Coordinates of C-alpha atoms and ligand atoms in Angstrom, one line a residue:
X5 CA -32.7 23.0 -9.4
X6 CA -31.7 25.4 -6.5
X7 CA -30.0 28.4 -8.0
X8 CA -28.9 31.2 -5.8
X9 CA -30.1 34.7 -6.8
X10 CA -26.6 35.7 -8.1
X11 CA -26.3 32.6 -10.2
X12 CA -29.8 32.8 -11.6
X13 CA -29.4 36.5 -12.5
X14 CA -26.0 36.1 -14.1
X15 CA -25.7 35.7 -17.8
X16 CA -23.0 33.2 -17.0
X17 CA -25.4 31.0 -15.1
X18 CA -24.9 28.2 -17.6
X19 CA -21.7 26.5 -16.5
X20 CA -19.0 26.6 -19.1
X21 CA -17.6 23.2 -19.7
X22 CA -13.8 23.2 -20.0
X23 CA -12.1 22.1 -23.3
X24 CA -11.2 18.5 -23.0
X25 CA -7.6 17.6 -22.2
X26 CA -5.5 15.3 -24.4
X27 CA -3.3 14.4 -21.4
X28 CA -3.6 10.7 -20.6
X29 CA -5.3 9.6 -23.8
X30 CA -4.5 6.4 -25.6
X31 CA -3.3 6.6 -29.3
X32 CA -6.9 5.8 -30.3
X33 CA -8.0 8.7 -28.2
X34 CA -5.6 11.1 -29.8
X35 CA -6.6 9.9 -33.2
X36 CA -10.2 10.7 -32.4
X37 CA -9.2 14.2 -31.3
X38 CA -7.4 14.8 -34.6
X39 CA -10.4 13.4 -36.6
X40 CA -12.6 15.9 -34.7
X41 CA -10.7 18.9 -35.9
X42 CA -10.6 17.5 -39.5
X43 CA -7.1 16.1 -39.9
X44 CA -7.2 13.7 -42.8
X45 CA -7.0 10.0 -42.0
X46 CA -3.8 9.4 -43.9
X47 CA -2.0 12.1 -41.9
X48 CA -3.3 11.1 -38.5
X49 CA -0.9 8.2 -37.7
X50 CA 2.1 10.5 -38.0
X51 CA 0.4 13.3 -36.0
X52 CA -0.6 10.9 -33.2
X53 CA 3.1 9.8 -33.0
X54 CA 4.2 13.5 -32.7
X55 CA 1.6 14.3 -30.1
X56 CA 2.5 11.2 -28.2
X57 CA 6.2 12.1 -28.0
X58 CA 5.5 15.7 -26.9
X59 CA 2.9 14.8 -24.3
X60 CA 4.4 11.6 -22.8
X61 CA 8.1 11.8 -23.4
X62 CA 8.6 15.5 -22.9
X63 CA 5.6 16.3 -20.8
X64 CA 4.8 19.6 -22.6
X65 CA 1.8 21.5 -21.3
X66 CA 1.4 24.0 -24.2
X67 CA 0.7 23.1 -27.8
X68 CA 2.9 26.0 -28.8
X69 CA 6.0 24.0 -27.6
X70 CA 5.3 21.3 -30.1
X71 CA 7.7 22.6 -32.7
X72 CA 7.5 19.6 -35.0
X73 CA 3.9 20.4 -35.7
X74 CA 2.9 23.3 -38.0
X75 CA 1.6 26.5 -36.5
X76 CA -1.8 26.1 -38.0
X77 CA -2.5 22.7 -36.6
X78 CA -1.1 23.8 -33.2
X79 CA -3.6 26.7 -33.1
X80 CA -6.4 24.4 -34.1
X81 CA -5.5 21.9 -31.3
X82 CA -5.3 24.7 -28.8
X83 CA -8.7 26.1 -29.8
X84 CA -10.4 22.8 -29.1
X85 CA -8.3 21.0 -26.5
X86 CA -6.0 21.6 -23.6
X87 CA -3.1 19.6 -22.1
X88 CA -4.3 20.1 -18.5
X89 CA -3.4 17.7 -15.8
X90 CA -5.6 17.2 -12.7
X91 CA -5.3 20.2 -10.4
X92 CA -3.0 19.6 -7.4
X93 CA -5.2 21.0 -4.6
X94 CA -2.8 20.0 -1.8
X95 CA 0.7 18.6 -1.5
X96 CA 1.9 17.2 1.8
X97 CA 5.3 16.0 2.6
X98 CA 5.9 13.5 5.4
X99 CA 8.9 13.7 7.7
X100 CA 10.1 10.5 5.9
X101 CA 10.0 12.1 2.4
X102 CA 6.7 10.5 1.4
X103 CA 4.6 12.9 -0.7
X104 CA 0.8 12.9 -1.0
X105 CA -1.0 14.9 -3.7
X106 CA -4.6 15.6 -3.5
X107 CA -5.8 15.8 -7.1
X108 CA -9.0 17.3 -8.4
X109 CA -10.3 15.7 -11.5
X110 CA -11.9 17.7 -14.3
X111 CA -15.7 17.9 -13.7
X112 CA -17.6 15.3 -15.6
X113 CA -20.8 17.4 -16.0
X114 CA -22.1 20.8 -15.3
X115 CA -23.0 20.0 -11.7
X116 CA -19.8 18.2 -10.8
X117 CA -17.2 20.1 -8.9
X118 CA -14.6 17.5 -9.8
X119 CA -13.9 14.4 -7.7
X120 CA -10.8 14.4 -5.5
X121 CA -8.4 11.5 -5.3
X122 CA -5.1 11.0 -3.6
X123 CA -1.8 9.8 -5.1
X124 CA 1.2 9.0 -3.0
X125 CA 5.0 9.0 -3.9
X126 CA 7.3 6.9 -1.7
X127 CA 11.0 7.5 -2.3
X128 CA 13.4 4.7 -1.2
X129 CA 17.1 4.2 -1.7
X130 CA 16.8 2.0 -4.8
X131 CA 13.4 3.0 -6.2
X132 CA 10.6 5.5 -6.2
X133 CA 7.2 4.1 -6.0
X134 CA 4.0 5.8 -7.0
X135 CA 0.8 4.5 -5.4
X136 CA -2.1 5.3 -7.7
X137 CA -5.9 5.1 -7.4
X138 CA -8.2 3.3 -9.8
X139 CA -11.5 4.5 -8.5
X140 CA -12.9 7.3 -6.5
X141 CA -13.7 5.5 -3.3
X142 CA -14.4 1.7 -3.4
X143 CA -17.6 -0.3 -3.5
X144 CA -16.1 -3.1 -1.5
X145 CA -16.3 -2.8 2.3
X146 CA -13.3 -4.4 3.8
X147 CA -13.7 -3.7 7.5
X148 CA -10.2 -2.5 8.2
X149 CA -10.0 -0.1 5.2
X150 CA -10.8 3.6 5.4
X151 CA -11.4 3.9 1.7
X152 CA -14.2 1.4 1.9
X153 CA -16.2 3.8 4.1
X154 CA -16.4 6.5 1.4
X155 CA -19.8 7.0 -0.1
X156 CA -19.0 8.5 -3.5
X157 CA -17.7 5.9 -5.9
X158 CA -17.0 5.9 -9.6
X159 CA -14.4 4.4 -11.9
X160 CA -11.5 6.7 -12.9
X161 CA -11.1 7.1 -16.6
X162 CA -7.9 5.9 -18.4
X163 CA -6.8 9.6 -18.6
X164 CA -7.4 10.1 -14.9
X165 CA -5.2 7.2 -14.1
X166 CA -2.4 8.0 -16.5
X167 CA -2.3 11.7 -15.4
X168 CA -1.5 10.7 -11.8
X169 CA 1.9 9.6 -13.1
X170 CA 2.2 12.7 -15.2
X171 CA 1.5 14.9 -12.2
X172 CA 4.1 13.0 -10.2
X173 CA 6.7 13.4 -12.9
X174 CA 6.0 17.0 -13.2
X175 CA 6.0 17.7 -9.5
X176 CA 9.3 15.8 -9.2
X177 CA 10.9 17.5 -12.2
X178 CA 11.2 14.2 -13.9
X179 CA 10.4 15.2 -17.6
X180 CA 13.4 15.8 -19.8
X181 CA 14.2 19.5 -20.4
X182 CA 11.5 20.7 -18.1
X183 CA 12.3 22.8 -15.1
X184 CA 10.8 21.5 -11.9
X185 CA 8.2 23.7 -10.4
X186 CA 8.8 25.6 -7.2
X187 CA 8.9 23.4 -4.2
X188 CA 9.5 20.3 -6.3
X189 CA 11.6 17.5 -4.9
X190 CA 14.4 16.7 -7.2
X191 CA 16.5 13.7 -6.1
X192 CA 20.1 14.9 -6.4
X193 CA 21.8 11.9 -4.8
X194 CA 21.4 9.6 -7.8
X195 CA 18.1 8.4 -6.3
X196 CA 15.2 7.4 -8.5
X197 CA 12.2 9.4 -9.5
X198 CA 9.2 7.2 -10.3
X199 CA 10.5 3.8 -11.1
X200 CA 7.6 1.7 -9.9
X201 CA 3.8 1.9 -9.8
X202 CA 1.5 0.1 -7.5
X203 CA -2.3 0.1 -7.8
X204 CA -2.7 0.3 -4.1
X205 CA -4.5 3.6 -3.7
X206 CA -8.2 4.0 -3.7
X207 CA -10.4 1.5 -5.4
X208 CA -10.5 -2.1 -6.6
X209 CA -8.5 -2.0 -9.9
X210 CA -10.2 -5.2 -11.3
X211 CA -13.6 -3.5 -11.0
X212 CA -12.3 -0.9 -13.5
X213 CA -10.6 -3.4 -15.7
X214 CA -10.7 -1.6 -19.1
X215 CA -9.7 1.8 -17.6
X216 CA -6.7 0.2 -15.8
X217 CA -5.7 -2.0 -18.8
X218 CA -5.7 1.0 -21.2
X219 CA -3.8 3.2 -18.6
X220 CA -1.2 0.5 -18.2
X221 CA -0.9 0.4 -22.0
X222 CA -0.1 4.2 -22.1
X223 CA 2.2 4.1 -19.0
X224 CA 4.3 1.2 -20.3
X225 CA 4.6 2.4 -23.9
X226 CA 8.4 2.7 -24.4
X227 CA 8.0 5.7 -26.7
X228 CA 6.4 7.7 -23.9
X229 CA 6.2 7.3 -20.2
X230 CA 8.2 4.1 -20.6
X231 CA 7.6 2.4 -17.2
X232 CA 7.9 -1.4 -17.8
X233 CA 5.1 -3.8 -17.0
X234 CA 7.4 -5.7 -14.6
X235 CA 7.6 -2.5 -12.5
X236 CA 3.8 -2.2 -12.3
X237 CA 1.9 -4.1 -9.6
X238 CA -1.9 -4.4 -9.6
X239 CA -3.3 -5.2 -6.2
X240 CA -6.7 -6.9 -5.9
X241 CA -8.9 -8.0 -3.0
X242 CA -9.6 -11.1 -5.0
X243 CA -11.9 -10.6 -8.1
X244 CA -11.2 -14.2 -9.2
X245 CA -12.8 -14.2 -12.7
X246 CA -10.6 -11.3 -13.8
X247 CA -7.3 -12.5 -12.5
X248 CA -6.4 -14.6 -15.6
X249 CA -7.3 -11.7 -17.9
X250 CA -5.2 -9.4 -15.8
X251 CA -2.2 -11.6 -16.5
X252 CA -3.0 -12.2 -20.1
X253 CA -3.9 -8.6 -21.1
X254 CA -1.9 -6.4 -18.7
X255 CA 1.1 -8.7 -18.0
X256 CA 1.9 -6.8 -14.8
X257 CA 2.9 -8.1 -11.4
X258 CA 0.1 -9.3 -9.2
X259 CA -0.6 -8.6 -5.5
X260 CA -3.4 -10.3 -3.5
X261 CA -4.9 -8.8 -0.4
X262 CA -5.2 -12.0 1.5
X263 CA -5.3 -10.9 5.2
X264 CA -6.8 -14.2 6.6
X265 CA -6.2 -17.9 6.2
X266 CA -9.8 -19.1 7.0
X267 CA -12.9 -18.3 5.1
X268 CA -14.9 -17.4 8.1
X269 CA -12.5 -14.6 9.1
X270 CA -11.8 -13.5 5.5
X271 CA -15.6 -13.3 4.9
X272 CA -15.6 -10.7 7.7
X273 CA -12.4 -8.7 6.8
X274 CA -12.8 -8.9 3.0
X275 CA -16.5 -9.5 2.3
X276 CA -15.8 -10.3 -1.3
X277 CA -14.5 -13.6 0.0
X278 CA -18.1 -14.8 0.3
X279 CA -18.3 -14.7 -3.4
X280 CA -14.8 -15.9 -4.2
X281 CA -13.5 -18.0 -1.3
X282 CA -9.8 -18.6 -0.5
X283 CA -9.6 -21.9 -2.4
X284 CA -10.8 -20.4 -5.6
X285 CA -8.6 -17.3 -5.2
X286 CA -5.5 -19.4 -4.7
X287 CA -6.4 -21.6 -7.7
X288 CA -6.6 -18.5 -9.8
X289 CA -3.2 -17.5 -8.5
X290 CA -1.6 -20.9 -9.4
X291 CA -2.9 -20.3 -12.9
X292 CA -1.7 -16.7 -13.2
X293 CA -0.1 -16.3 -16.6
X294 CA 3.6 -15.9 -16.6
X295 CA 4.0 -17.0 -13.0
X296 CA 7.6 -18.1 -12.2
X297 CA 10.2 -17.7 -9.5
X298 CA 11.3 -14.5 -11.2
X299 CA 7.7 -13.3 -11.3
X300 CA 6.2 -14.0 -8.0
X301 CA 2.8 -13.0 -6.6
X302 CA 2.9 -10.8 -3.6
X303 CA 0.4 -11.7 -0.8
X304 CA -0.5 -8.8 1.4
X305 CA -1.4 -9.6 5.0
X306 CA -2.4 -6.8 7.3
X307 CA -1.5 -7.4 10.9
X308 CA -4.6 -7.0 13.1
X309 CA -4.1 -7.4 16.9
X310 CA -5.7 -10.5 18.2
X311 CA -7.6 -11.1 14.9
X312 CA -5.3 -12.7 12.4
X313 CA -1.9 -12.6 13.9
X314 CA -1.3 -15.9 15.8
X315 CA 1.5 -18.4 15.2
X316 CA -1.0 -21.0 14.0
X317 CA -2.2 -18.5 11.4
X318 CA 1.4 -17.9 10.2
X319 CA 1.9 -21.6 9.8
X320 CA -1.4 -22.0 8.0
X321 CA -0.4 -19.1 5.7
X322 CA 2.8 -20.9 4.7
X323 CA 0.9 -24.2 4.1
X324 CA -1.8 -22.5 1.9
X325 CA 0.8 -20.9 -0.3
X326 CA 2.8 -24.0 -0.9
X327 CA 3.8 -24.4 -4.5
X328 CA 2.9 -20.8 -5.5
X329 CA 6.0 -18.6 -6.3
X330 CA 5.2 -16.0 -3.7
X331 CA 6.4 -13.1 -1.6
X332 CA 4.5 -12.3 1.6
X333 CA 4.2 -8.7 2.6
X334 CA 3.2 -8.1 6.2
X335 CA 1.5 -4.7 6.6
X336 CA 1.2 -3.2 10.0
X337 CA -2.4 -2.0 10.3
X338 CA -2.7 1.7 9.8
X339 CA -5.3 3.0 12.2
X340 CA -7.9 5.6 11.2
X341 CA -10.5 7.4 13.4
X342 CA -13.5 5.2 14.2
X343 CA -11.8 1.9 13.4
X344 CA -12.4 -1.1 15.6
X345 CA -9.0 -2.7 14.9
X346 CA -5.6 -2.2 16.4
X347 CA -2.2 -2.9 14.9
X348 CA -0.5 -6.1 16.3
X349 CA 2.3 -5.5 18.8
X350 CA 5.7 -5.3 17.3
X351 CA 6.9 -8.5 18.9
X352 CA 3.9 -10.3 17.5
X353 CA 4.7 -9.1 14.0
X354 CA 8.3 -10.1 14.3
X355 CA 7.3 -13.6 15.5
X356 CA 4.8 -14.0 12.7
X357 CA 7.4 -12.8 10.2
X358 CA 10.0 -15.2 11.6
X359 CA 7.7 -18.2 11.0
X360 CA 7.0 -17.1 7.5
X361 CA 10.7 -16.4 6.9
X362 CA 11.8 -19.8 8.2
X363 CA 9.5 -21.5 5.8
X364 CA 11.5 -20.0 3.0
X365 CA 9.6 -16.8 2.2
X366 CA 11.0 -13.4 2.1
X367 CA 8.7 -11.7 4.5
X368 CA 9.4 -8.0 4.7
X369 CA 7.3 -6.0 7.0
X370 CA 6.2 -3.0 5.1
X371 CA 7.5 0.0 7.0
X372 CA 4.6 2.3 7.5
X373 CA 5.3 5.4 5.3
X374 CA 3.7 8.8 5.5
X375 CA 1.6 8.1 8.5
X376 CA 1.8 11.7 9.7
X377 CA 0.1 12.8 6.5
X378 CA -2.4 9.9 6.4
X379 CA -0.9 8.5 3.2
X380 CA -0.3 5.0 4.4
X381 CA -2.2 2.0 3.1
X382 CA -5.9 2.2 3.7
X383 CA -5.8 5.8 4.9
X384 CA -6.5 7.4 1.6
X385 CA -9.7 9.3 1.6
X386 CA -10.8 12.5 -0.1
X387 CA -10.4 16.0 1.4
X388 CA -14.2 16.2 1.7
X389 CA -14.0 14.0 4.7
X390 CA -11.0 15.5 6.5
X391 CA -10.1 14.4 9.9
X392 CA -10.6 16.3 13.0
X393 CA -7.5 17.8 14.7
X394 CA -8.0 15.4 17.6
X395 CA -8.0 12.3 15.4
X396 CA -4.9 13.5 13.7
X397 CA -3.2 13.9 17.1
X398 CA -4.1 10.4 18.0
X399 CA -2.5 9.1 14.9
X400 CA 0.6 11.1 15.5
X401 CA 0.9 9.7 19.0
X402 CA 0.5 6.2 17.5
X403 CA 3.2 7.0 15.0
X404 CA 5.6 8.1 17.7
X405 CA 5.0 4.8 19.5
X406 CA 5.6 2.6 16.5
X407 CA 9.1 1.3 15.9
X408 CA 10.1 0.0 12.5
X409 CA 11.6 -3.3 11.6
X410 CA 13.7 -4.4 8.7
X411 CA 14.2 -7.9 7.6
Ligands
LIG12 N1 -8.5 -2.6 -3.5 C1 -7.2 -3.2 -3.8 C2 -6.1 -2.2 -3.9 C3 -6.1 -1.0 -2.9 S1 -5.9 -1.4 -1.2 C4 -6.9 -4.2 -2.7 O1 -7.7 -4.3 -1.7 O2 -6.0 -5.0 -2.9 C5 -4.1 -1.6 -1.0 C6 -3.7 -2.5 0.2 O3 -3.8 -1.8 1.4 C7 -4.5 -3.7 0.3 O4 -3.7 -4.8 0.6 C8 -5.4 -3.4 1.5 O5 -5.9 -4.5 2.0 C9 -4.4 -2.6 2.3 N2 -5.1 -1.8 3.4 C10 -6.3 -1.3 3.4 N3 -6.5 -0.6 4.5 C11 -5.4 -0.8 5.3 C12 -5.1 -0.3 6.6 N4 -5.9 0.5 7.3 N5 -3.9 -0.6 7.1 C13 -3.0 -1.3 6.3 N6 -3.3 -1.8 5.1 C14 -4.5 -1.5 4.6
LIG13 FE1 -11.6 -1.5 -1.5 FE2 -9.1 -2.5 -1.3 FE3 -10.1 -1.0 0.6 FE4 -11.1 -3.4 0.3 S1 -9.0 -2.9 0.9 S2 -12.3 -1.6 0.6 S3 -11.0 -3.6 -1.9 S4 -9.7 -0.4 -1.4

């Protein structure tokens, strides 16, 4: 171990591990915490209910505010645990109102400085969508995705997923009876706070199945954070064996990152396709539990210039999806420094979209949001690998040249 002189000489050389936080825990996790401090089993169910209400409904950050719990127990809890949320190390606001938070997770061990992840809030007229991460980085290496180039990868815990929503609610002043912190954005035009969640940040959610499932359990619990499962979308690059379980155990909306209509091209763009080819993926989609016209699958298709954006590919896309209740989401490619791809020209995207639309599919082109703060799809990457000023400038120029389209 390489210790600097100051560290070696200091009596505080042994890093002090922080007290664990209860924020983000499942009911079972809270029960465990109460057992640890000796609360008798017969009392625990009621205590879990109280903690749940304070933590998730009211968003309190101090045990002393839990007035339905006796002083003694409050003190015991405070001695052993905290209600800390991940630290917001940076908050950026895009010119279009999109907000990106860089969050530092609690260290997992003495030598860990705490992984950093990003979480993005996208306000729209009729909704507010929070884009959350399921992993630090991603083990899959989709060639057009910036996240896939990050080296450090681990699953986020249930707590680390749930607390992304808690941070957003806190930063937006969206917990009842709690004042918004300085600089918070509080919609005052009747707009929504966080009404929807998409697992479209860093990571492949189905590679962290248990963590994501339990987090969705906490988030959708209607005595707490109360965000319904129909308002939660899990996006996958196509982990076929887990798709049925996703529908059965999580009951959320499903999004598939399709991006190509032929296996040879999809093998290149989404290498996981070599394991689970398009035919198997679409078969799993047809069998997705609960699928109906009211509960459609979203197919994401990133528009890459000269790669996957021809008329013939648009027609093939429509043919492939025949019989599946589907929405098609065309995503203009968001460039990042060093990428070999370019975004399709606007006329091309419109033409592609028209073919899809004429075949009877809603085909909204996802307006790029938050490009100026690198918060758009596939641009999420930790602070440790910040962009050079020049790269940022290139992106800004690109942003200035990009028109938006609404269908
Ligand atoms: N790993 C999951 C979820 C996170 S990615 C998945 O792949 O589905 C969220 C979406 O952003 C996916 O559809 C992904 O293909 C897309 N995406 C990744 N990089 C992008 C980029 N540079 N431009 C536009 N979309 C991108
Ligand atoms: Fe991972 Fe999704 Fe990016 Fe592919 S697109 S590398 S699965 S985060």
